[in-house]
Each structure stands twice: as structure tokens, then as C-alpha cells.
PDB file of C-alpha atoms in Angstrom:
ATOM      1  CA  MET G 103      -1.057  97.654 141.428  1.00 52.00           C
ATOM      2  CA  SER G 104      -0.546  95.362 138.474  1.00 59.00           C
ATOM      3  CA  ARG G 105       2.807  94.046 137.636  1.00 62.00           C
ATOM      4  CA  ARG G 106       4.634  95.143 134.477  1.00 59.00           C
ATOM      5  CA  TYR G 107       5.545  92.573 131.848  1.00 57.00           C
ATOM      6  CA  LYS G 108       9.393  92.242 131.960  1.00 57.00           C
ATOM      7  CA  GLY G 109      10.302  89.620 129.410  1.00 58.00           C
ATOM      8  CA  THR G 110      10.031  88.909 125.745  1.00 59.00           C
ATOM      9  CA  SER G 111       7.289  86.600 124.622  1.00 61.00           C
ATOM     10  CA  ARG G 112       7.387  83.934 121.929  1.00 61.00           C
ATOM     11  CA  PHE G 113       4.685  85.919 120.123  1.00 58.00           C
ATOM     12  CA  ALA G 114       6.879  88.999 119.987  1.00 59.00           C
ATOM     13  CA  ASN G 115       9.800  86.892 118.594  1.00 59.00           C
ATOM     14  CA  THR G 116       7.581  85.333 116.014  1.00 58.00           C
ATOM     15  CA  ALA G 117       6.179  88.702 114.976  1.00 56.00           C
ATOM     16  CA  ARG G 118       9.701  89.925 114.285  1.00 55.00           C
ATOM     17  CA  LYS G 119      10.437  87.038 111.991  1.00 53.00           C
ATOM     18  CA  TYR G 120       7.765  87.949 109.546  1.00 55.00           C
ATOM     19  CA  GLU G 121       7.733  90.882 107.213  1.00 54.00           C
ATOM     20  CA  GLN G 122       6.053  93.852 108.586  1.00 58.00           C
ATOM     21  CA  ASP G 123       2.516  94.382 107.514  1.00 60.00           C
ATOM     22  CA  SER G 124       1.669  97.719 105.923  1.00 72.00           C
ATOM     23  CA  ASN G 125      -0.809  98.413 108.733  1.00 83.00           C
ATOM     24  CA  ASP G 126       1.708  97.690 111.527  1.00 90.00           C
ATOM     25  CA  ILE G 127       2.563 100.613 113.808  1.00 91.00           C
ATOM     26  CA  ASP G 128       5.868 100.446 115.818  1.00 93.00           C
ATOM     27  CA  ILE G 129       5.799 102.514 118.966  1.00 94.00           C
ATOM     28  CA  LYS G 130       8.643 103.592 121.332  1.00 96.00           C
ATOM     29  CA  LEU G 131       7.615 104.886 124.767  1.00 95.00           C
ATOM     30  CA  LYS G 132       8.956 104.909 128.373  1.00 95.00           C
ATOM     31  CA  ALA G 133       9.137 101.394 129.751  1.00 91.00           C
ATOM     32  CA  CYS G 134       7.243 102.491 132.801  1.00 92.00           C
ATOM     33  CA  ASP G 135       4.223 103.600 130.583  1.00 93.00           C
ATOM     34  CA  ILE G 136       3.840 100.337 128.642  1.00 91.00           C
ATOM     35  CA  ASN G 137       1.336  98.778 131.063  1.00 91.00           C
ATOM     36  CA  LEU G 138      -0.903 101.900 131.033  1.00 93.00           C
ATOM     37  CA  PHE G 139      -0.551 102.086 127.214  1.00 93.00           C
ATOM     38  CA  ILE G 140      -1.579  98.485 126.754  1.00 90.00           C
ATOM     39  CA  ARG G 141      -4.605  98.879 129.189  1.00 92.00           C
ATOM     40  CA  LEU G 142      -5.824 102.009 127.432  1.00 92.00           C
ATOM     41  CA  LEU G 143      -5.784 100.320 124.032  1.00 91.00           C
ATOM     42  CA  GLU G 144      -7.375  97.162 125.380  1.00 90.00           C
ATOM     43  CA  GLY G 145     -10.383  99.348 126.386  1.00 90.00           C
ATOM     44  CA  TYR G 146     -11.154  99.649 122.685  1.00 86.00           C
ATOM     45  CA  GLU G 147     -12.065  95.958 122.321  1.00 83.00           C
ATOM     46  CA  ASN G 148     -10.895  94.052 119.259  1.00 84.00           C
ATOM     47  CA  ILE G 149      -9.634  97.109 117.412  1.00 90.00           C
ATOM     48  CA  VAL G 150      -5.911  96.339 117.582  1.00 92.00           C
ATOM     49  CA  MET G 151      -3.496  93.542 118.472  1.00 91.00           C
ATOM     50  CA  ILE G 152      -0.827  94.773 120.874  1.00 90.00           C
ATOM     51  CA  ILE G 153       2.601  93.012 120.724  1.00 89.00           C
ATOM     52  CA  PRO G 154       5.214  94.049 123.332  1.00 88.00           C
ATOM     53  CA  LEU G 155       8.423  93.495 121.426  1.00 88.00           C
ATOM     54  CA  GLU G 156      10.959  94.832 123.984  1.00 88.00           C
ATOM     55  CA  PRO G 157       9.230  95.977 127.093  1.00 85.00           C
ATOM     56  CA  LYS G 158      12.491  96.972 128.889  1.00 88.00           C
ATOM     57  CA  GLU G 159      13.212  99.265 125.952  1.00 91.00           C
ATOM     58  CA  GLY G 160       9.679 100.495 125.513  1.00 92.00           C
ATOM     59  CA  LEU G 161       9.189  98.923 122.066  1.00 93.00           C
ATOM     60  CA  VAL G 162       5.557  97.903 121.176  1.00 92.00           C
ATOM     61  CA  LYS G 163       4.026  96.816 117.842  1.00 92.00           C
ATOM     62  CA  LEU G 164       0.422  97.469 116.996  1.00 92.00           C
ATOM     63  CA  ARG G 165      -1.197  95.386 114.439  1.00 91.00           C
ATOM     64  CA  PRO G 166      -4.676  96.688 113.480  1.00 91.00           C
ATOM     65  CA  SER G 167      -6.872  94.957 110.951  1.00 87.00           C
ATOM     66  CA  PRO G 168      -6.968  96.625 107.468  1.00 85.00           C
ATOM     67  CA  ASP G 169     -10.251  98.277 108.190  1.00 89.00           C
ATOM     68  CA  THR G 170      -9.371  99.636 111.681  1.00 91.00           C
ATOM     69  CA  GLY G 171      -5.924 101.190 110.907  1.00 89.00           C
ATOM     70  CA  ASP G 172      -7.268 104.687 110.541  1.00 91.00           C
ATOM     71  CA  ASP G 173      -9.277 104.407 113.773  1.00 93.00           C
ATOM     72  CA  VAL G 174      -6.226 103.221 115.708  1.00 93.00           C
ATOM     73  CA  ARG G 175      -4.164 106.233 114.541  1.00 92.00           C
ATOM     74  CA  GLU G 176      -6.878 108.577 115.612  1.00 95.00           C
ATOM     75  CA  ILE G 177      -7.084 106.859 119.030  1.00 94.00           C
ATOM     76  CA  LEU G 178      -3.276 107.221 119.387  1.00 94.00           C
ATOM     77  CA  LYS G 179      -3.633 110.975 119.019  1.00 94.00           C
ATOM     78  CA  THR G 180      -5.905 111.138 122.058  1.00 94.00           C
ATOM     79  CA  LEU G 181      -3.792 109.085 124.437  1.00 93.00           C
ATOM     80  CA  PRO G 182      -2.335 110.901 127.470  1.00 92.00           C
ATOM     81  CA  ILE G 183       1.062 109.183 127.154  1.00 93.00           C
ATOM     82  CA  GLU G 184       4.157 110.525 125.372  1.00 94.00           C
ATOM     83  CA  PHE G 185       5.430 108.109 122.659  1.00 95.00           C
ATOM     84  CA  GLU G 186       7.063 108.142 119.263  1.00 95.00           C
ATOM     85  CA  ILE G 187       5.720 106.352 116.144  1.00 93.00           C
ATOM     86  CA  LEU G 188       8.710 104.681 114.586  1.00 90.00           C
ATOM     87  CA  GLY G 189       7.181 103.555 111.262  1.00 68.00           C
TER      88      GLY G 189
END
């Protein structure tokens, strides 16, 4: 079984300093589901950048490119994990 990421990364801290891109999608889910969520989205190669902001609290930022934003939103509708889109 793979280990769950438990800390905050420099990339996550840097991502917070900059103004949110209009395509960014903030997600809140159960902390125990983050690993599966990330793995499922990684299966769609190069469609979205996944930034775990606060893994212990279940906060993840998705940063799709301008041309893949709609595709990412459609993929999110099909995932078998409960989550909330924050903005």
C-alpha cells in the first residue's frame, strides 16, 4: 500500500502566494481519499496539475491549462470519490 503524503510542500506554499488563476479548482475531500484522488487524476496524463495544499485537511488545488479546464470538470463528475468544489 502506498503511503499518504502528510506534509505541506514548497510548491503548495508558493501556489498560495500567487493570485488564483481563473481556471483553478479548489477541492475539499476526506484526507484519507487524497491519495486515490491524485492517482485517479494522474491517470489522465498531462490534463491537470495537482497541488496538495493541506493534505491533513483534505484541501487540493487543481490547475488545468486553459484548454483542458472543461475536460477536467467533466472528469471530476465521474470520479467515485465524494468531494466538494470550493471555488
